[in-house]
CSV table of C-alpha atoms (C1' of nucleotides) in Angstrom, one decimal:
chain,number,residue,atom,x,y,z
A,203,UNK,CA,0.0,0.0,0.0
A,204,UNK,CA,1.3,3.2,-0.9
A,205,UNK,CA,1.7,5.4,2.0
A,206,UNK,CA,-0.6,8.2,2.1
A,207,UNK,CA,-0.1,11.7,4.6
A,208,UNK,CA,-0.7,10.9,7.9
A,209,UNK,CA,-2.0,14.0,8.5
A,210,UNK,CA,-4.0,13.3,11.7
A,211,UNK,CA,-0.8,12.8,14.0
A,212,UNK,CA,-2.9,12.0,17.0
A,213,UNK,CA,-1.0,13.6,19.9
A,214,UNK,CA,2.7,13.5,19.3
A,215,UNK,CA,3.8,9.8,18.8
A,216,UNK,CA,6.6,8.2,20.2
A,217,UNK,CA,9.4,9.7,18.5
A,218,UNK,CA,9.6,13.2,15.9
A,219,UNK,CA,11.8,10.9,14.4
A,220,UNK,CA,15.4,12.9,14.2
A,221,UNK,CA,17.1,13.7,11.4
A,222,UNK,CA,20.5,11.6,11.5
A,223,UNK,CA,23.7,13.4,11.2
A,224,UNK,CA,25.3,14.9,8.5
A,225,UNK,CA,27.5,12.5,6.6
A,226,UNK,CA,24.8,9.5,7.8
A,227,UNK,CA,21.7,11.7,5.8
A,228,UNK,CA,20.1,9.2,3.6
A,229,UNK,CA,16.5,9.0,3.6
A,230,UNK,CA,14.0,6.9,1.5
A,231,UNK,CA,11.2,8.3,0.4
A,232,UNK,CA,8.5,7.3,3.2
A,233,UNK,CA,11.0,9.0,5.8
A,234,UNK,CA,10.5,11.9,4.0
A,235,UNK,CA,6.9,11.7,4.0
A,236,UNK,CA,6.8,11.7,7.8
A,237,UNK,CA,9.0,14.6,8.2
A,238,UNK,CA,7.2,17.1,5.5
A,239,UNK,CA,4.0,16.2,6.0
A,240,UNK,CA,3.8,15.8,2.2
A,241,UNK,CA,2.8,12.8,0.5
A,242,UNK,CA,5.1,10.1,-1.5
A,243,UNK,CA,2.9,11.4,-4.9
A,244,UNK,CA,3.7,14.7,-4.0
A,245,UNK,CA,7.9,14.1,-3.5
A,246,UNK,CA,7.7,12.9,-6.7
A,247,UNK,CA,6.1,15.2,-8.7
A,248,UNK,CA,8.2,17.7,-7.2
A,249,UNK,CA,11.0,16.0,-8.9
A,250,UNK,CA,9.6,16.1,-12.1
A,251,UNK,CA,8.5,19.6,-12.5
A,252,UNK,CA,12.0,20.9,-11.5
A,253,UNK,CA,11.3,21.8,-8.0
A,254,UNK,CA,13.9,19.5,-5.9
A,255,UNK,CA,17.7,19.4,-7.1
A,256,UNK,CA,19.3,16.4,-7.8
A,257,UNK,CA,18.1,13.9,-5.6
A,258,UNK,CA,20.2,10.7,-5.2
A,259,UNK,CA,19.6,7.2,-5.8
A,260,UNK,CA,20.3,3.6,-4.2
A,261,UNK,CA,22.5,1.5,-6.3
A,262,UNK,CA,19.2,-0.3,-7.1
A,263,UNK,CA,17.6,3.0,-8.2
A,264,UNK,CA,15.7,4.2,-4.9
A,265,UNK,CA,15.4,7.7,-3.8
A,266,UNK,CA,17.7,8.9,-1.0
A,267,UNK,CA,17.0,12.2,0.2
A,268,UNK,CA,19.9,14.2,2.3
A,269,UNK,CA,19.8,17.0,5.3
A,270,UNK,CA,20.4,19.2,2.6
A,271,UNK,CA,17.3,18.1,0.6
A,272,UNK,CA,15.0,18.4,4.0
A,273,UNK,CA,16.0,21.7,4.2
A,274,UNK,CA,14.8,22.5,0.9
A,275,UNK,CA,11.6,21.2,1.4
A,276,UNK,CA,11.5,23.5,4.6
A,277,UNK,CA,11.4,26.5,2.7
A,278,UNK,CA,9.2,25.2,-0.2
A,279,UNK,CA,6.8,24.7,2.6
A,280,UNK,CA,7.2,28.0,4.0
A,281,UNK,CA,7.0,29.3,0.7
A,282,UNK,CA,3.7,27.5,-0.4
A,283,UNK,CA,1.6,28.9,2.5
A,284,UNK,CA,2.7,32.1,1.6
A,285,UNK,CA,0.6,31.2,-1.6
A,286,UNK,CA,3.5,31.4,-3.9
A,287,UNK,CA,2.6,29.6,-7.0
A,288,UNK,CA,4.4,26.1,-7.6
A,289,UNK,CA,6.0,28.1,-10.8
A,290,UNK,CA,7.5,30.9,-9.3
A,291,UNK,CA,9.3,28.0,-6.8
A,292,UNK,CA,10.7,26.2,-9.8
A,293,UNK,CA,12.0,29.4,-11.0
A,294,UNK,CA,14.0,29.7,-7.6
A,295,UNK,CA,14.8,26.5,-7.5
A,296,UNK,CA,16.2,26.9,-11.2
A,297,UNK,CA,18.5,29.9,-10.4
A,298,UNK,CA,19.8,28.0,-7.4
A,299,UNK,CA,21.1,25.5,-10.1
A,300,UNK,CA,22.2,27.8,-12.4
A,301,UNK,CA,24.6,29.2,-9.8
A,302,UNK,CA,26.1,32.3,-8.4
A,303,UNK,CA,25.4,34.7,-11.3
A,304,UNK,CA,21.7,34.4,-10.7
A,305,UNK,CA,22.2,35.9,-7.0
A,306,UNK,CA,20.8,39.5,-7.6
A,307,UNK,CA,18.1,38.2,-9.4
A,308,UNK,CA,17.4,35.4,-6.3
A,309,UNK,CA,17.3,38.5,-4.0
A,310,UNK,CA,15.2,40.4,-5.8
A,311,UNK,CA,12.4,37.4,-6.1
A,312,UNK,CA,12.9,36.5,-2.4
A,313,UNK,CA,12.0,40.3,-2.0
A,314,UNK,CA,9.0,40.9,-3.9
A,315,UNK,CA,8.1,37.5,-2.1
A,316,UNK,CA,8.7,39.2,1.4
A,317,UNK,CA,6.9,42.6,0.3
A,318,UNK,CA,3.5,40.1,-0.9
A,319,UNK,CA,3.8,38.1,2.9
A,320,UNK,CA,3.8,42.0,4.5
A,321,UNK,CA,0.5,42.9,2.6
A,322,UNK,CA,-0.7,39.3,3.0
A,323,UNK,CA,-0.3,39.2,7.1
A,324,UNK,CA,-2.3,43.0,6.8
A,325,UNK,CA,-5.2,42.1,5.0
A,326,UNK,CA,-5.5,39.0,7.4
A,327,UNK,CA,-5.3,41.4,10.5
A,328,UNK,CA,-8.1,43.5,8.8
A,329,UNK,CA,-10.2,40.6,8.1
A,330,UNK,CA,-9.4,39.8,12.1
A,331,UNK,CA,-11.1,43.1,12.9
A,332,UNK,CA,-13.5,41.9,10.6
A,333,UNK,CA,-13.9,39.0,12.8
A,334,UNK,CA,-13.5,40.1,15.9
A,335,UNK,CA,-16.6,43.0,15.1
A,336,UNK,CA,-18.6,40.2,13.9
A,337,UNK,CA,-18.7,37.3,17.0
A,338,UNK,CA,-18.9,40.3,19.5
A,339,UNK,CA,-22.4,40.9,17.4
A,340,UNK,CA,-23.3,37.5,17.9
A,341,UNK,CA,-22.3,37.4,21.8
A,342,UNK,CA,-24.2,40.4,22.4
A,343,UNK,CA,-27.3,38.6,20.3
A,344,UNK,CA,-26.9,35.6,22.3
A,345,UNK,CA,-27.2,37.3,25.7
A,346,UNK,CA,-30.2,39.3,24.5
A,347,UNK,CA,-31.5,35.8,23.6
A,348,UNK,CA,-31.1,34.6,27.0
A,349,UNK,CA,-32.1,37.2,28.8
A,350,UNK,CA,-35.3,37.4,26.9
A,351,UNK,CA,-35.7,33.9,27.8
A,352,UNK,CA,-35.0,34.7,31.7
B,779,UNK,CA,-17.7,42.1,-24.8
B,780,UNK,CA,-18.2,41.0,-21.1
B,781,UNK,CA,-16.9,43.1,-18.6
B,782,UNK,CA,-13.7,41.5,-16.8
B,783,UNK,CA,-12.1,42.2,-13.9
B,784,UNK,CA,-9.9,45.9,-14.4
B,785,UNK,CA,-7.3,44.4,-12.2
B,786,UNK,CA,-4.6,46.9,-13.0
B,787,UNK,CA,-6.6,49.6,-12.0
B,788,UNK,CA,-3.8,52.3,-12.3
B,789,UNK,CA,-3.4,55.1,-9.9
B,790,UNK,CA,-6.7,55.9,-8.7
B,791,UNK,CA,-9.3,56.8,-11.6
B,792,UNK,CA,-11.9,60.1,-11.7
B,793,UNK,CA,-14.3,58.4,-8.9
B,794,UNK,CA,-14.3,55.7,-6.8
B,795,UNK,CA,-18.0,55.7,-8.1
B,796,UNK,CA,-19.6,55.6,-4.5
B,797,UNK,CA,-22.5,53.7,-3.1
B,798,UNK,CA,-26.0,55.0,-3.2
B,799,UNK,CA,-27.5,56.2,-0.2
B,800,UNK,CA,-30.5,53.3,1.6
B,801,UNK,CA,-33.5,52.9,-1.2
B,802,UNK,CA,-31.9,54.5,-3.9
B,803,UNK,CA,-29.8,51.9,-3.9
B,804,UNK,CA,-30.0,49.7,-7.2
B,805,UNK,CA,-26.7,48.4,-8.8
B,806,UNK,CA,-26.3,46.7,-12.3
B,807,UNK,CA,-24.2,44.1,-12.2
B,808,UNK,CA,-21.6,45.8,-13.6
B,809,UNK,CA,-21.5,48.5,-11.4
B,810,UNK,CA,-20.8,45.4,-8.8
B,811,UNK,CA,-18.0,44.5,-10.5
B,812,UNK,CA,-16.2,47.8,-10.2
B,813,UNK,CA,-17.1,47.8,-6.4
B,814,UNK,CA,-15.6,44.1,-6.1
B,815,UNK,CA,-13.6,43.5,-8.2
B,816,UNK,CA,-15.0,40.2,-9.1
B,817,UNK,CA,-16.2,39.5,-12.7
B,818,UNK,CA,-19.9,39.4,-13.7
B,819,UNK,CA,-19.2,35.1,-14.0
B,820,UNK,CA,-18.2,34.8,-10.6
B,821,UNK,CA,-21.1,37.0,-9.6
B,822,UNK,CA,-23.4,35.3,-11.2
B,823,UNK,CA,-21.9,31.6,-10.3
B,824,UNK,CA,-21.7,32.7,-6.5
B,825,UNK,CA,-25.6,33.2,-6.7
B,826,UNK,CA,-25.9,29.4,-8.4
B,827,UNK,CA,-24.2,27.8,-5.7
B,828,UNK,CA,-25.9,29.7,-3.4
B,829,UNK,CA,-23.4,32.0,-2.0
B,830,UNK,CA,-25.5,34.6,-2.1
B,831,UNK,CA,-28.7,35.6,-1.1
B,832,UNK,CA,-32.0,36.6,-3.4
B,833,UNK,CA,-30.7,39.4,-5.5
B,834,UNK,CA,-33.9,41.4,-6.9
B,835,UNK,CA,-34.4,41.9,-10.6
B,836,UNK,CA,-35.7,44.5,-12.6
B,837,UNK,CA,-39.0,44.3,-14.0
B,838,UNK,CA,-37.4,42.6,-17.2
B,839,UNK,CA,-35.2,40.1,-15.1
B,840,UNK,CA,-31.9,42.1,-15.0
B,841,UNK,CA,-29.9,41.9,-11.6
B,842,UNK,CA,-30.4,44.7,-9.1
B,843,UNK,CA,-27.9,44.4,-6.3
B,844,UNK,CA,-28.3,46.7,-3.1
B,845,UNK,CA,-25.7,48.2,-0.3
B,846,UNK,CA,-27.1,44.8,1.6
B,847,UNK,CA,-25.4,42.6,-1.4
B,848,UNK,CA,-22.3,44.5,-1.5
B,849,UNK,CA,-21.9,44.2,2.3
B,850,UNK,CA,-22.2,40.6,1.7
B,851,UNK,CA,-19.5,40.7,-0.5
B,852,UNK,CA,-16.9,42.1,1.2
B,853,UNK,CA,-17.7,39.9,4.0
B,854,UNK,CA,-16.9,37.2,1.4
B,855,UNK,CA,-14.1,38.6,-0.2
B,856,UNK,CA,-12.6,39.2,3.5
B,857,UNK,CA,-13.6,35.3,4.2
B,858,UNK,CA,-12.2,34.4,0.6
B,859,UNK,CA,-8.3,35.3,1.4
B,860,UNK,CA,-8.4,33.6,4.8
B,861,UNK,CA,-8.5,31.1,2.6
B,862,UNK,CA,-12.1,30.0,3.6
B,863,UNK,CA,-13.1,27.5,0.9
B,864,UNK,CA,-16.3,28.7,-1.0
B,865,UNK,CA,-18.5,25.5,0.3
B,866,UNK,CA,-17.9,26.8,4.2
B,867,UNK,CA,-19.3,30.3,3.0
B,868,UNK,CA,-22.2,28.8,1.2
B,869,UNK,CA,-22.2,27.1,4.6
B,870,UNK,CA,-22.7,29.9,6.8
B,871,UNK,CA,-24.8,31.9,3.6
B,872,UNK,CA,-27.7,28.6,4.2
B,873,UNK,CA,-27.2,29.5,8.5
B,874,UNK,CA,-28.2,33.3,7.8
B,875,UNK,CA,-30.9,32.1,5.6
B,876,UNK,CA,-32.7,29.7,8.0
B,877,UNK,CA,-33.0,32.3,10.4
B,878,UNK,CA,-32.5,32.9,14.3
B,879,UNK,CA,-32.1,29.2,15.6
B,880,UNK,CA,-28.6,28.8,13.7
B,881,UNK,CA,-27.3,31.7,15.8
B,882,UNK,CA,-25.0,29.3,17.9
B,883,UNK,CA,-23.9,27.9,14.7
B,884,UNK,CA,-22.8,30.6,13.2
B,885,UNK,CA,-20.9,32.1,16.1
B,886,UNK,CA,-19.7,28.7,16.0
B,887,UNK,CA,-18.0,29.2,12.8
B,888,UNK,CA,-17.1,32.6,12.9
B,889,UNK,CA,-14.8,31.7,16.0
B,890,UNK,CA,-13.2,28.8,13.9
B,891,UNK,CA,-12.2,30.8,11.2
B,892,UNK,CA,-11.2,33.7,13.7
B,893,UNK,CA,-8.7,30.5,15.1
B,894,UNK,CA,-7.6,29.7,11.7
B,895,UNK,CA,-6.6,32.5,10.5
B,896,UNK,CA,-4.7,33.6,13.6
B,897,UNK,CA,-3.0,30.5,12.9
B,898,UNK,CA,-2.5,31.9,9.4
B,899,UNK,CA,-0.9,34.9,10.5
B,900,UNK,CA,1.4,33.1,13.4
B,901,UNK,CA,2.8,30.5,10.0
B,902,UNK,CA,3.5,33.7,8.3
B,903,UNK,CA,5.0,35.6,10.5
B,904,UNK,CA,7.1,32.2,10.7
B,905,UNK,CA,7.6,32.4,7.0
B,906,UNK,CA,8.7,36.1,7.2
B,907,UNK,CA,11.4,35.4,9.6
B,908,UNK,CA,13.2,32.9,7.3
B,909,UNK,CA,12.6,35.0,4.3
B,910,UNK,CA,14.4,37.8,6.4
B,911,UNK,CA,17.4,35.8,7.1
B,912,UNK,CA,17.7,34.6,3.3
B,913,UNK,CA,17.6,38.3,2.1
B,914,UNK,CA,20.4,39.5,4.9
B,915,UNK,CA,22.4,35.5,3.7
B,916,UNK,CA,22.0,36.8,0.0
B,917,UNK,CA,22.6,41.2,0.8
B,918,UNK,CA,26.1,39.5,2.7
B,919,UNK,CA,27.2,37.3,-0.2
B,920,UNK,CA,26.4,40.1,-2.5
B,921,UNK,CA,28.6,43.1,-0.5
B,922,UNK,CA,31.2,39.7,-0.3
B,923,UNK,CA,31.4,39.8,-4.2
B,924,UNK,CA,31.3,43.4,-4.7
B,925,UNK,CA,34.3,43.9,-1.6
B,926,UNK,CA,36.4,41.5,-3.8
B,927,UNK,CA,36.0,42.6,-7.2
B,928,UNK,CA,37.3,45.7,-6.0
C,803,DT,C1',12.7,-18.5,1.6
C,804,DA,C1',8.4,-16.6,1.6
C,805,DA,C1',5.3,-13.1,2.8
C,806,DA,C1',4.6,-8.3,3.7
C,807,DA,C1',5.8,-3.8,3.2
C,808,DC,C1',8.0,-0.5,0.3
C,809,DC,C1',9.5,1.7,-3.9
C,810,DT,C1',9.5,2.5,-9.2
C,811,DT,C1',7.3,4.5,-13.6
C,812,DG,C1',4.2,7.3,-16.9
C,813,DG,C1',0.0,8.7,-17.5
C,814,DA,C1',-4.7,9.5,-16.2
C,815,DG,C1',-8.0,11.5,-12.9
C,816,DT,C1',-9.7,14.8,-9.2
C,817,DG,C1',-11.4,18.9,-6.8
C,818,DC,C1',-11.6,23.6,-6.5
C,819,DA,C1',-12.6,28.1,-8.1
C,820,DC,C1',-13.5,30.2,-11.4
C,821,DT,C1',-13.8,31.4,-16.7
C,822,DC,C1',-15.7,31.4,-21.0
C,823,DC,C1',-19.0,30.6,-24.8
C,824,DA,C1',-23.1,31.1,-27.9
C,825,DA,C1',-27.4,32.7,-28.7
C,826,DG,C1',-30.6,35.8,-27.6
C,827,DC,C1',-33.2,39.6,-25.1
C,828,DA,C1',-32.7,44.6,-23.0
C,829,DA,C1',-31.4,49.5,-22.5
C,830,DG,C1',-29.8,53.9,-23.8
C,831,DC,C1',-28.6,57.2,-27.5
C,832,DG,C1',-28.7,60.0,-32.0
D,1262,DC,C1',-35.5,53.0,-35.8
D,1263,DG,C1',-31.3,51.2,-35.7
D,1264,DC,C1',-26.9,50.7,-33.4
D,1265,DT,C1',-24.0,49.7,-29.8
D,1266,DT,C1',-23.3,48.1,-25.4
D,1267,DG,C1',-25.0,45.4,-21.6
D,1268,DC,C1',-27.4,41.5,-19.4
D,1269,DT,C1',-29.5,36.7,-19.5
D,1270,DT,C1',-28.9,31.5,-19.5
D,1271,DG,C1',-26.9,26.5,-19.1
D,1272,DG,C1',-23.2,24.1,-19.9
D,1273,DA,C1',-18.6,23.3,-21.2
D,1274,DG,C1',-13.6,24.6,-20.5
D,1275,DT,C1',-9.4,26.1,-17.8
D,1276,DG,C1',-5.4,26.2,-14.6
D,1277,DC,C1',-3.5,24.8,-10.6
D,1278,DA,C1',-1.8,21.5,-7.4
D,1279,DC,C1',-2.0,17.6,-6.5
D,1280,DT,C1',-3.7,12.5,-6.3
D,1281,DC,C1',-4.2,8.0,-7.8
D,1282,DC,C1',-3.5,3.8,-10.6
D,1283,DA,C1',-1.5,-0.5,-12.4
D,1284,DA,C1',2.1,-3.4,-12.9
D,1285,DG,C1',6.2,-4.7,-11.5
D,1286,DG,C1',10.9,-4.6,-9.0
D,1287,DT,C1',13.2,-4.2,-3.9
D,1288,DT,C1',13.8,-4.6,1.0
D,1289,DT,C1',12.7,-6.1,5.4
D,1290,DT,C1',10.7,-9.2,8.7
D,1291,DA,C1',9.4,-13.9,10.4
DNA sequence: TAAAACCTTGGAGTGCACTCCAAGCAAGCG
DNA sequence: CGCTTGCTTGGAGTGCACTCCAAGGTTTTA
C-alpha cells in the first residue's frame, strides 16, 4: 500500500523521528513523508516539475534524500503557505542550479516575495477586525436571547 | 464584450464611483463589479451555488444588487483570502438564511475561522522570519562579491 | 525463503474556483 | 428606428496542485 499523509498525527507519537547526522543523511522516500508532511505522490512530482535538485539514488535505483534536501523542502513549505505559485518555486529553484550569477536576481524574487507576505499578514489582520466585530455581534445577540428567555 | 475584472486599475481613476444612499440603492451588475472587483461570471456563479442571497431583478429580469449585497460581498471577499473554501461560506450563507435558531452555529464558525486564521498569521510571521534571514544571507554574499572585485 | 511492506514509472484522474461561450433579449442614444 | 453596449442562461472549458493507478521490482521481517 502506498503510504498516504498521515495528517492526523494523533498527539505527538513516540518519537519526531530525528534527522540523522550529516554524513549519515540518507532518507528513503516514506521517511521523508513523515517529516514534511507531504505525500510520497507529491515528492515525486516535485522532482519532475524541476522543483527539488538532484536527488540521489540507491544503487538499485531508490530515492535517498539528504539533510540538505529536508532543508529545501522547509522553505518550499514555507514558501507555499505564503501562496506562492508552484512556478515561481521552480524558478527559484532553477536559479539556485544555475549558480552564483543568478544571486541578484534570487534577492530580488525572495523580495518581492517578502513585500507580498507584508501585505498578506495585513489584510488577514483587517479581516481579524472583521472577525472580531462580527462574533462580538453574535455574543451580544446571544445574551439578548437569554435574557429574553429569563 | 463582457466586462472583466480591471485588475490593473492604475493610480486611482476620476471616482471611486460611491454607493448610493439606503432605497436608492440599485446596482447593475456591472457596477458590482467595479465595487468588487469580481467579474460578472463569478457573480453570477456565487448566486448558483448559493453563496449569495436573493438578489432582486428588474421588471425585465436584470440583476439589481443593493448596499445589503455589497456588504455581503466584502464579508466574502474578506472570508475568501483567509483562505475560507467557498463550500464553508455557502455554509454559513444557508445559516443566515434559515433564520434565528442557527445563531449558535454561526458564532460557532465565525470563531473557527477567527482560530484559523490567527493561525495563518502566526505560519506567516514564521515564513517572514526565514525569508528575512535569506535576504540578509543573500545582501552578505552580494557586498562579499562586490568587496572582492574591488 | 516466503510473505509483507515499500519503492519505481508514466499517464490519467480529481477537486476547487473560477472562466468562457453562444445565442438571444434589454437598454440607452442619435 | 437602428446601433451599440449590456445583461441573460446553461453548460462546457481552464489552470492549478495535487492524487491516484497498475504493474512490477526491492527490502525487510518472520
Amino acid at each position: 500500500m502506498e503510504t498516504t499523509a498521515t495528517t492526523a498525527d494523533t498527539c505527538a507519537g513516540p518519537e519526531p523521528a530525528a534527522r540523522r547526522p550529516d554524513g549519515r543523511d540518507q532518507y528513503t522516500i516514506s521517511e521523508v513523508v513523515a517529516f514534511t508532511g507531504l505525500t510520497a505522490h507529491t515528492l515525486r512530482w516535485y522532482e519532475r516539475i524541476g522543483l527539488m535538485p538532484h536527488i540521489d539514488r540507491s544503487h538499485t535505483g531508490q530515492r535517498r534524500y539528504t539533510n540538505r534536501d529536508l532543508d529545501w523542502l522547509d522553505l518550499v513549505g514555507k514558501l507555499r503557505l505564503t501562496g506562492m505559485p508552484v512556478a515561481g518555486m521552480v524558478r527559484y529553484a532553477e536559479m539556485v542550479r544555475e549558480g552564483d550569477h543568478t544571486y541578484t536576481d534570487r534577492f530580488e524574487l525572495l523580495e518581492a516575495t517578502r513585500r507580498d507576505v507584508r501585505e498578506r499578514i495585513a489584510e488577514l489582520q483587517d479581516t481579524l477586525a472583521v472577525l472580531d466585530r462580527k462574533i462580538n455581534f453574535y455574543a451580544d445577540a446571544g445574551r439578548a436571547l437569554a435574557s429574553e428567555r429569563s
